[in-house]
CSV table of C-alpha atoms and ligand atoms in Angstrom, one decimal:
chain,number,residue,atom,x,y,z
A,1,UNK,CA,86.3,92.3,86.9
A,2,UNK,CA,86.5,94.9,84.2
A,3,UNK,CA,89.2,94.3,81.6
A,4,UNK,CA,88.0,96.3,78.7
A,5,UNK,CA,89.5,96.5,75.3
A,6,UNK,CA,88.8,99.3,72.7
A,7,UNK,CA,85.9,97.2,71.3
A,8,UNK,CA,84.2,97.1,74.7
A,9,UNK,CA,84.8,100.8,75.4
A,10,UNK,CA,82.9,101.7,72.2
A,11,UNK,CA,79.8,100.1,73.4
A,12,UNK,CA,80.0,101.7,76.9
A,13,UNK,CA,79.1,105.2,77.9
A,14,UNK,CA,78.3,106.0,81.5
A,15,UNK,CA,74.6,107.1,81.7
A,16,UNK,CA,74.1,110.3,83.8
A,17,UNK,CA,71.4,110.0,86.5
A,18,UNK,CA,71.7,113.1,88.7
A,19,UNK,CA,69.1,111.9,91.2
A,20,UNK,CA,71.4,108.9,92.0
A,21,UNK,CA,74.4,111.2,92.5
A,22,UNK,CA,72.6,113.9,94.6
A,23,UNK,CA,73.6,112.4,97.9
A,24,UNK,CA,77.2,113.0,99.0
A,25,UNK,CA,78.8,109.6,100.0
A,26,UNK,CA,82.0,108.6,101.7
A,27,UNK,CA,85.0,107.3,99.8
A,28,UNK,CA,84.9,104.1,102.0
A,29,UNK,CA,88.6,103.8,102.6
A,30,UNK,CA,87.4,102.2,105.8
A,31,UNK,CA,84.1,100.9,107.2
A,32,UNK,CA,82.8,102.2,109.5
A,33,UNK,CA,84.1,105.5,108.1
A,34,UNK,CA,86.0,108.2,110.0
A,35,UNK,CA,82.7,110.0,110.5
A,36,UNK,CA,81.9,107.4,113.1
A,37,UNK,CA,85.0,107.9,115.1
A,38,UNK,CA,84.5,108.9,118.7
A,39,UNK,CA,87.0,109.8,121.5
A,40,UNK,CA,85.8,106.9,123.6
A,41,UNK,CA,88.0,104.6,121.4
A,42,UNK,CA,91.6,105.6,121.7
A,43,UNK,CA,94.9,104.4,123.2
A,44,UNK,CA,93.4,101.4,124.9
A,45,UNK,CA,92.0,100.0,121.6
A,46,UNK,CA,95.2,100.9,119.9
A,47,UNK,CA,97.2,99.0,122.4
A,48,UNK,CA,94.9,95.9,122.2
A,49,UNK,CA,95.0,96.1,118.4
A,50,UNK,CA,98.8,96.2,118.4
A,51,UNK,CA,99.1,93.3,120.8
A,52,UNK,CA,96.7,91.2,118.8
A,53,UNK,CA,98.7,91.6,115.5
A,54,UNK,CA,100.1,88.4,114.1
A,55,UNK,CA,101.8,87.5,110.8
A,56,UNK,CA,102.3,90.1,108.1
A,57,UNK,CA,101.5,93.7,108.8
A,58,UNK,CA,101.8,97.0,107.0
A,59,UNK,CA,102.9,100.4,108.2
A,60,UNK,CA,101.9,103.9,107.3
A,61,UNK,CA,104.2,106.7,108.5
A,62,UNK,CA,102.8,110.2,108.4
A,63,UNK,CA,105.1,113.3,107.9
A,64,UNK,CA,102.7,116.3,108.2
A,65,UNK,CA,104.9,118.9,106.6
A,66,UNK,CA,105.1,120.6,103.2
A,67,UNK,CA,107.3,123.4,101.9
A,68,UNK,CA,104.2,125.2,100.5
A,69,UNK,CA,100.6,124.5,101.3
A,70,UNK,CA,98.4,124.0,98.3
A,71,UNK,CA,95.1,125.8,98.5
A,72,UNK,CA,93.0,122.7,97.7
A,73,UNK,CA,94.7,120.3,100.1
A,74,UNK,CA,92.6,118.5,102.8
A,75,UNK,CA,95.6,116.7,104.3
A,76,UNK,CA,96.8,117.2,107.9
A,77,UNK,CA,99.9,119.1,107.0
A,78,UNK,CA,101.7,122.4,107.9
A,79,UNK,CA,104.6,124.4,106.6
A,80,UNK,CA,108.2,123.4,107.3
A,81,UNK,CA,109.1,126.8,108.3
A,82,UNK,CA,110.2,126.0,111.9
A,83,UNK,CA,113.2,123.8,112.2
A,84,UNK,CA,112.7,123.0,115.9
A,85,UNK,CA,109.0,122.0,115.3
A,86,UNK,CA,110.2,119.5,112.7
A,87,UNK,CA,112.9,118.1,114.9
A,88,UNK,CA,110.4,117.8,117.8
A,89,UNK,CA,108.0,115.9,115.6
A,90,UNK,CA,110.6,113.5,114.4
A,91,UNK,CA,111.7,112.8,117.9
A,92,UNK,CA,108.1,112.0,119.0
A,93,UNK,CA,107.7,109.8,115.9
A,94,UNK,CA,110.8,107.8,117.0
A,95,UNK,CA,109.3,107.5,120.4
A,96,UNK,CA,106.1,106.2,119.0
A,97,UNK,CA,107.9,103.7,116.9
A,98,UNK,CA,109.7,102.3,120.0
A,99,UNK,CA,106.4,102.1,121.9
A,100,UNK,CA,104.7,100.3,119.1
A,101,UNK,CA,107.7,97.9,118.6
A,102,UNK,CA,107.4,96.9,122.3
A,103,UNK,CA,103.8,95.8,121.8
A,104,UNK,CA,104.3,93.6,118.8
A,105,UNK,CA,104.4,89.9,119.4
A,106,UNK,CA,107.2,87.6,118.0
A,107,UNK,CA,106.4,86.3,114.6
A,108,UNK,CA,105.0,89.7,113.3
A,109,UNK,CA,106.6,90.7,110.0
A,110,UNK,CA,106.4,94.2,108.6
A,111,UNK,CA,106.1,93.6,104.8
A,112,UNK,CA,105.1,97.1,103.6
A,113,UNK,CA,105.9,100.6,104.6
A,114,UNK,CA,104.2,103.6,103.1
A,115,UNK,CA,105.6,107.1,103.8
A,116,UNK,CA,102.9,109.8,103.3
A,117,UNK,CA,101.9,113.2,104.4
A,118,UNK,CA,102.2,116.0,103.8
A,119,UNK,CA,105.3,115.5,101.8
A,120,UNK,CA,107.9,113.2,103.3
A,121,UNK,CA,110.5,115.0,101.2
A,122,UNK,CA,109.8,118.1,103.2
A,123,UNK,CA,112.2,116.8,105.8
A,124,UNK,CA,115.9,116.5,105.0
A,125,UNK,CA,117.2,113.3,103.4
A,126,UNK,CA,119.4,112.9,106.4
A,127,UNK,CA,116.4,113.0,108.8
A,128,UNK,CA,114.6,110.5,106.5
A,129,UNK,CA,117.5,108.0,106.7
A,130,UNK,CA,117.5,108.3,110.5
A,131,UNK,CA,113.7,107.7,110.5
A,132,UNK,CA,114.2,104.5,108.4
A,133,UNK,CA,117.0,103.4,110.8
A,134,UNK,CA,114.7,103.8,113.7
A,135,UNK,CA,112.0,101.7,112.0
A,136,UNK,CA,114.7,99.1,111.3
A,137,UNK,CA,115.9,98.9,114.8
A,138,UNK,CA,112.6,98.8,116.6
A,139,UNK,CA,110.2,97.0,114.3
A,140,UNK,CA,110.4,93.6,112.7
A,141,UNK,CA,110.9,94.6,109.1
A,142,UNK,CA,110.9,91.7,106.7
A,143,UNK,CA,112.1,92.9,103.3
A,144,UNK,CA,109.2,95.4,103.2
A,145,UNK,CA,108.0,96.9,99.9
A,146,UNK,CA,108.4,100.6,100.5
A,147,UNK,CA,106.5,103.5,98.9
A,148,UNK,CA,106.7,107.3,99.3
A,149,UNK,CA,104.6,110.3,98.4
A,150,UNK,CA,106.7,113.1,97.0
A,151,UNK,CA,106.3,116.8,96.1
A,152,UNK,CA,108.1,117.1,92.8
A,153,UNK,CA,109.0,120.8,93.5
A,154,UNK,CA,111.4,119.8,96.3
A,155,UNK,CA,112.7,116.6,94.9
A,156,UNK,CA,116.5,117.0,94.9
A,157,UNK,CA,119.2,114.6,93.6
A,158,UNK,CA,119.9,113.8,97.3
A,159,UNK,CA,116.5,112.4,97.6
A,160,UNK,CA,117.1,110.2,94.5
A,161,UNK,CA,120.2,108.8,96.3
A,162,UNK,CA,118.3,108.2,99.5
A,163,UNK,CA,115.4,106.4,97.7
A,164,UNK,CA,117.9,104.1,96.0
A,165,UNK,CA,119.9,103.4,99.0
A,166,UNK,CA,116.9,102.7,101.3
A,167,UNK,CA,115.4,100.5,98.6
A,168,UNK,CA,112.1,102.4,98.0
A,169,UNK,CA,110.5,101.1,94.8
A,170,UNK,CA,107.2,102.9,94.6
A,171,UNK,CA,106.5,106.6,94.5
A,172,UNK,CA,103.6,108.9,94.0
A,173,UNK,CA,103.9,112.5,92.9
A,174,UNK,CA,101.3,115.2,93.3
A,175,UNK,CA,100.8,116.6,89.8
A,176,UNK,CA,97.0,117.6,89.8
A,177,UNK,CA,97.1,119.4,86.5
A,178,UNK,CA,99.7,120.5,83.9
A,179,UNK,CA,97.7,123.5,82.8
A,180,UNK,CA,99.6,126.6,84.1
A,181,UNK,CA,96.5,128.8,84.5
A,182,UNK,CA,94.7,126.1,86.5
A,183,UNK,CA,97.8,125.6,88.7
A,184,UNK,CA,97.8,129.3,89.6
A,185,UNK,CA,94.1,129.1,90.6
A,186,UNK,CA,94.7,126.2,93.0
A,187,UNK,CA,97.9,127.5,94.5
A,188,UNK,CA,100.2,124.8,93.1
A,189,UNK,CA,102.5,126.1,90.4
A,190,UNK,CA,105.0,123.6,89.0
A,191,UNK,CA,106.2,123.4,85.4
A,192,UNK,CA,106.1,120.3,83.3
A,193,UNK,CA,109.9,120.4,83.3
A,194,UNK,CA,109.8,119.9,87.1
A,195,UNK,CA,107.6,116.9,86.7
A,196,UNK,CA,109.7,115.5,83.9
A,197,UNK,CA,112.9,116.0,86.0
A,198,UNK,CA,111.3,114.3,89.0
A,199,UNK,CA,110.2,111.4,86.8
A,200,UNK,CA,113.7,110.9,85.5
A,201,UNK,CA,115.2,111.2,88.9
A,202,UNK,CA,112.9,108.6,90.4
A,203,UNK,CA,113.4,106.1,87.5
A,204,UNK,CA,117.1,106.4,88.0
A,205,UNK,CA,116.6,105.9,91.7
A,206,UNK,CA,115.0,102.5,91.0
A,207,UNK,CA,111.3,103.4,91.2
A,208,UNK,CA,109.4,100.8,89.3
A,209,UNK,CA,105.9,101.9,90.1
A,210,UNK,CA,105.3,105.6,89.7
A,211,UNK,CA,101.9,107.2,90.4
A,212,UNK,CA,100.7,110.6,89.3
A,213,UNK,CA,97.8,112.2,91.4
A,214,UNK,CA,95.6,114.2,89.1
A,215,UNK,CA,92.4,116.1,89.5
A,216,UNK,CA,89.3,116.9,87.5
A,217,UNK,CA,86.5,119.3,88.4
A,218,UNK,CA,88.9,122.2,89.1
A,219,UNK,CA,87.5,125.7,88.7
A,220,UNK,CA,87.7,126.8,85.1
A,221,UNK,CA,89.0,123.4,83.9
A,222,UNK,CA,87.8,122.3,80.5
A,223,UNK,CA,87.6,118.8,79.0
A,224,UNK,CA,90.5,119.9,76.7
A,225,UNK,CA,92.6,120.9,79.7
A,226,UNK,CA,92.0,117.5,81.3
A,227,UNK,CA,92.7,115.6,78.0
A,228,UNK,CA,95.9,117.5,77.6
A,229,UNK,CA,97.2,116.7,81.1
A,230,UNK,CA,96.2,113.0,80.7
A,231,UNK,CA,98.0,112.8,77.4
A,232,UNK,CA,101.2,114.3,78.8
A,233,UNK,CA,101.0,112.0,81.9
A,234,UNK,CA,100.7,109.0,79.6
A,235,UNK,CA,103.6,110.2,77.6
A,236,UNK,CA,105.7,110.5,80.7
A,237,UNK,CA,105.0,106.9,81.4
A,238,UNK,CA,103.2,107.0,84.8
A,239,UNK,CA,102.5,103.4,85.9
A,240,UNK,CA,99.5,104.4,88.0
A,241,UNK,CA,97.2,107.4,87.7
A,242,UNK,CA,94.8,108.5,90.4
A,243,UNK,CA,92.2,110.9,88.9
A,244,UNK,CA,90.3,112.4,91.8
A,245,UNK,CA,87.3,114.8,91.5
A,246,UNK,CA,88.1,118.1,93.3
A,247,UNK,CA,85.8,118.5,96.2
A,248,UNK,CA,85.3,122.2,97.0
A,249,UNK,CA,84.3,122.2,100.7
A,250,UNK,CA,85.7,125.4,102.2
A,251,UNK,CA,83.4,125.0,105.2
A,252,UNK,CA,85.5,121.9,106.1
A,253,UNK,CA,88.9,122.9,104.6
A,254,UNK,CA,89.3,126.6,105.3
A,255,UNK,CA,92.4,126.9,103.1
A,256,UNK,CA,90.1,126.3,100.0
A,257,UNK,CA,88.7,129.8,100.6
A,258,UNK,CA,91.7,131.1,98.7
A,259,UNK,CA,90.3,129.4,95.6
A,260,UNK,CA,88.0,131.5,93.3
A,261,UNK,CA,85.3,129.0,92.8
A,262,UNK,CA,82.9,131.1,90.6
A,263,UNK,CA,83.4,128.8,87.6
A,264,UNK,CA,83.5,125.4,89.2
A,265,UNK,CA,82.2,122.7,86.8
A,266,UNK,CA,78.7,121.6,87.8
A,267,UNK,CA,77.8,118.0,88.6
A,268,UNK,CA,77.1,117.0,85.0
A,269,UNK,CA,80.3,118.6,83.7
A,270,UNK,CA,82.2,116.7,86.4
A,271,UNK,CA,80.5,113.5,85.4
A,272,UNK,CA,81.5,114.0,81.8
A,273,UNK,CA,85.1,114.8,82.8
A,274,UNK,CA,85.3,111.6,84.9
A,275,UNK,CA,84.0,109.6,81.9
A,276,UNK,CA,86.3,111.3,79.4
A,277,UNK,CA,89.3,110.6,81.7
A,278,UNK,CA,88.2,107.0,82.1
A,279,UNK,CA,87.8,106.5,78.4
A,280,UNK,CA,91.0,108.3,77.5
A,281,UNK,CA,93.2,106.3,79.9
A,282,UNK,CA,91.5,103.0,79.1
A,283,UNK,CA,92.1,103.5,75.4
A,284,UNK,CA,95.7,104.4,76.2
A,285,UNK,CA,96.0,100.8,77.6
A,286,UNK,CA,95.5,101.4,81.4
A,287,UNK,CA,93.5,99.0,83.5
A,288,UNK,CA,90.8,100.8,85.4
A,289,UNK,CA,91.0,100.2,89.1
A,290,UNK,CA,87.7,101.3,90.6
A,291,UNK,CA,86.3,104.2,88.6
A,292,UNK,CA,89.0,106.8,89.3
A,293,UNK,CA,92.3,104.9,89.4
A,294,UNK,CA,94.3,103.4,86.5
A,295,UNK,CA,97.3,101.2,86.2
A,296,UNK,CA,99.4,99.9,83.4
A,297,UNK,CA,98.8,96.1,82.8
A,298,UNK,CA,102.3,95.2,84.2
A,299,UNK,CA,101.8,97.1,87.4
A,300,UNK,CA,100.9,95.1,90.6
A,301,UNK,CA,97.8,97.2,91.1
A,302,UNK,CA,96.4,96.2,87.7
A,303,UNK,CA,97.3,92.6,88.3
A,304,UNK,CA,95.6,92.6,91.7
A,305,UNK,CA,92.5,94.1,90.1
A,306,UNK,CA,92.3,91.5,87.4
A,307,UNK,CA,92.9,88.6,89.8
A,308,UNK,CA,90.3,89.8,92.3
A,309,UNK,CA,92.9,90.5,95.0
A,310,UNK,CA,92.4,94.3,95.2
A,311,UNK,CA,91.7,95.9,98.6
A,312,UNK,CA,90.9,99.2,100.0
A,313,UNK,CA,92.4,100.9,103.0
A,314,UNK,CA,93.2,104.5,104.1
A,315,UNK,CA,95.7,104.9,101.3
A,316,UNK,CA,93.0,104.0,98.7
A,317,UNK,CA,93.1,101.0,96.4
A,318,UNK,CA,95.9,98.6,97.2
A,319,UNK,CA,97.1,95.1,96.5
A,320,UNK,CA,98.1,94.9,100.2
A,321,UNK,CA,96.5,91.8,101.7
A,322,UNK,CA,97.7,92.3,105.3
A,323,UNK,CA,94.8,92.3,107.7
A,324,UNK,CA,96.3,95.0,109.9
A,325,UNK,CA,97.7,98.4,109.0
A,326,UNK,CA,99.6,100.3,111.7
A,327,UNK,CA,99.6,104.1,111.4
A,328,UNK,CA,102.5,106.1,112.9
A,329,UNK,CA,102.6,109.8,113.3
A,330,UNK,CA,100.1,112.6,114.1
A,331,UNK,CA,96.6,111.8,112.6
A,332,UNK,CA,97.7,108.5,111.2
A,333,UNK,CA,95.1,105.7,111.3
A,334,UNK,CA,95.6,102.1,112.3
A,335,UNK,CA,93.2,99.5,111.0
A,336,UNK,CA,92.7,96.2,112.8
A,337,UNK,CA,89.9,93.7,112.2
A,338,UNK,CA,88.1,94.7,115.4
A,339,UNK,CA,89.0,98.4,115.7
A,340,UNK,CA,90.1,101.5,113.7
A,341,UNK,CA,92.1,104.0,115.7
A,342,UNK,CA,93.3,107.4,114.7
A,343,UNK,CA,96.3,109.1,116.4
A,344,UNK,CA,96.0,112.5,117.9
A,345,UNK,CA,95.8,115.0,115.0
A,346,UNK,CA,97.1,118.0,116.8
A,347,UNK,CA,100.9,117.9,116.6
A,348,UNK,CA,101.4,119.6,119.9
A,349,UNK,CA,99.1,117.2,121.8
A,350,UNK,CA,100.7,114.3,119.8
A,351,UNK,CA,104.1,115.3,121.1
A,352,UNK,CA,102.8,115.8,124.7
A,353,UNK,CA,101.3,112.2,124.8
A,354,UNK,CA,104.6,110.7,123.5
A,355,UNK,CA,106.6,112.7,125.9
A,356,UNK,CA,104.7,110.8,128.6
A,357,UNK,CA,105.3,107.5,126.8
A,358,UNK,CA,101.6,107.1,126.0
A,359,UNK,CA,100.3,105.7,122.8
A,360,UNK,CA,98.8,108.6,120.8
A,361,UNK,CA,95.5,106.9,119.8
A,362,UNK,CA,92.8,109.6,120.3
A,363,UNK,CA,89.7,108.6,118.4
A,364,UNK,CA,88.3,105.6,116.6
A,365,UNK,CA,85.6,103.0,116.3
A,366,UNK,CA,85.2,99.4,117.3
A,367,UNK,CA,84.1,97.1,114.5
A,368,UNK,CA,81.3,94.7,115.5
A,369,UNK,CA,80.9,91.4,113.6
A,370,UNK,CA,78.1,93.1,111.6
A,371,UNK,CA,80.4,96.0,110.8
A,372,UNK,CA,83.0,93.6,109.5
A,373,UNK,CA,80.4,91.8,107.4
A,374,UNK,CA,79.1,95.0,105.9
A,375,UNK,CA,82.6,96.3,105.5
A,376,UNK,CA,83.5,93.2,103.4
A,377,UNK,CA,80.5,93.8,101.2
A,378,UNK,CA,81.4,97.5,100.6
A,379,UNK,CA,85.0,96.7,100.0
A,380,UNK,CA,84.1,93.9,97.5
A,381,UNK,CA,81.7,96.2,95.6
A,382,UNK,CA,84.3,98.9,95.3
A,383,UNK,CA,87.2,96.6,94.5
A,384,UNK,CA,85.6,93.8,92.5
A,385,UNK,CA,82.3,95.4,91.3
A,386,UNK,CA,80.4,92.6,92.9
A,387,UNK,CA,79.7,91.1,96.3
A,388,UNK,CA,78.1,88.0,97.8
A,389,UNK,CA,75.2,89.3,99.9
A,390,UNK,CA,73.7,86.1,101.1
A,391,UNK,CA,70.0,85.4,100.5
A,392,UNK,CA,68.7,87.4,103.5
A,393,UNK,CA,70.6,90.6,102.8
A,394,UNK,CA,69.7,90.3,99.2
A,395,UNK,CA,66.0,90.1,100.0
A,396,UNK,CA,66.3,93.0,102.4
A,397,UNK,CA,68.2,95.2,99.9
A,398,UNK,CA,66.1,94.6,96.8
A,399,UNK,CA,63.9,97.7,97.3
A,400,UNK,CA,66.9,100.0,97.8
A,401,UNK,CA,68.6,98.5,94.8
A,402,UNK,CA,65.6,98.8,92.5
A,403,UNK,CA,66.4,102.4,91.2
A,404,UNK,CA,69.8,101.1,90.1
A,405,UNK,CA,68.5,97.8,88.7
A,406,UNK,CA,65.8,99.5,86.7
A,407,UNK,CA,68.4,101.6,85.0
A,408,UNK,CA,70.7,98.8,84.2
A,409,UNK,CA,73.4,99.9,86.6
A,410,UNK,CA,73.4,96.8,88.7
A,411,UNK,CA,72.1,93.2,88.3
A,412,UNK,CA,71.7,90.2,90.6
A,413,UNK,CA,73.0,86.7,90.1
A,414,UNK,CA,71.4,84.6,92.9
A,415,UNK,CA,72.7,86.2,96.0
A,416,UNK,CA,75.5,88.1,94.2
A,417,UNK,CA,75.1,91.8,93.5
A,418,UNK,CA,77.0,92.9,90.4
A,419,UNK,CA,77.7,96.5,89.5
A,420,UNK,CA,77.6,96.6,85.7
A,421,UNK,CA,80.2,98.6,83.7
A,422,UNK,CA,77.6,101.3,83.1
A,423,UNK,CA,77.2,101.5,86.9
A,424,UNK,CA,80.8,102.1,87.8
A,425,UNK,CA,80.5,105.8,88.7
A,426,UNK,CA,77.6,104.9,91.0
A,427,UNK,CA,79.7,102.3,92.9
A,428,UNK,CA,80.1,104.5,96.0
A,429,UNK,CA,76.4,105.3,96.0
A,430,UNK,CA,75.5,101.6,95.8
A,431,UNK,CA,78.0,100.8,98.5
A,432,UNK,CA,76.4,103.5,100.7
A,433,UNK,CA,73.2,101.5,100.7
A,434,UNK,CA,74.9,99.0,102.9
A,435,UNK,CA,76.1,101.6,105.3
A,436,UNK,CA,73.6,101.8,108.2
A,437,UNK,CA,75.4,104.8,109.6
A,438,UNK,CA,74.6,106.9,106.5
A,439,UNK,CA,71.1,108.2,107.0
A,440,UNK,CA,71.3,112.0,106.7
A,441,UNK,CA,74.8,113.3,106.3
A,442,UNK,CA,74.6,115.8,103.4
A,443,UNK,CA,77.7,118.0,104.2
A,444,UNK,CA,80.4,115.7,105.4
A,445,UNK,CA,81.2,113.8,102.2
A,446,UNK,CA,82.0,114.6,98.6
A,447,UNK,CA,80.0,113.9,95.5
A,448,UNK,CA,80.3,110.3,94.3
A,449,UNK,CA,81.8,111.7,91.0
B,1,SF4,S1,102.2,119.2,98.7
B,1,SF4,FE1,100.6,117.6,98.8
B,1,SF4,S2,100.2,117.3,101.0
B,1,SF4,FE2,101.4,119.3,100.8
B,1,SF4,S3,99.9,120.9,100.7
B,1,SF4,FE3,100.2,120.3,98.6
B,1,SF4,S4,98.7,118.7,98.2
B,1,SF4,FE4,98.8,118.9,100.4
């Protein structure tokens, strides 16, 4: 696992090989990926998955609302402009929680709850407390670690009080960039003062792990813009930083058509930005987690990285070791060892299903033993930069790995494949070699960097 000090960083510089980055690849927050979901796997698989859960389990609760919709956003979310729509959704969500609770066996313990969206703080603090009450009444919560995604523009003191009283200790704020001109270009204007106030409020509310979501590769963004945003983020004391490459795919996300993309950075410029960000944050004392996440050494995500306990699920990198994740809400995804099931995405149909007391699983994929084996290799490559392949798979894969090996990006140790520090930005591309579903899928995924 990479634990670099300034001395090691000096010697490292990511080599740029455009031919190896030409093919868009999934983020591999699951395997098989969502591209393999079909409607033949749905409520039945969800029900079986829930009934098979034992021991510790995690929850993800999706709130698909935001006060304002950012132009770049690919999330399943809509505006909170209709009070009745919001109330109806929360009622359906409560019904889903009850249905799920009835299917869980005795001995199941919910140890983590992540509230995401959308922006959970788009609903009222009162409604949020009611939602937490419903979870408490119907599900076997066992002192869960709770986290929440927040829009700093609508983070009021009431929310600080609720976060403290409910016992949420982890939060993530969408910041993206602190450059006002870039904010205007992506439809997300928020002053640094708002971010600062949000940070103070969350610290006072007891948040001990605070993540900032940031982006590189924005139209018109320069290396200096990125460096400035990173420096200010570090100064504000973010415990975790997710530095995502902006993927401009208006054919898939129509709201991105509002973004003037004439001066989007090209692939090489993006690659340099990713490197610059990695170098700046590593020098500032952050532990790299994968190639685009960073955590202060005391943070649990950094500790999981260093001890080889890092995992990957639909929320990205996590120290969560529970084998099952139950997704609640429209479009939420549940992950079980033998199946992945996504709830109905359309809020109207989601409500209709729940009004008939039906589980809202609508699409998904069954995971064969081979899927599980390959998924473990992919997860290990992304989380630990190495994976045990076994002699047979190693022999099969050597030809495909050759272009990476010849350029010093990967190496082999017996039947272990190792991604070298220079190969970090190619990790998703290397992982994709083990994905038999990825033959020709040029438009559905983003660039690896
Ligand atoms: S606040 Fe977050 S979830 Fe909502 S539209 Fe903006 S980026 Fe998307």
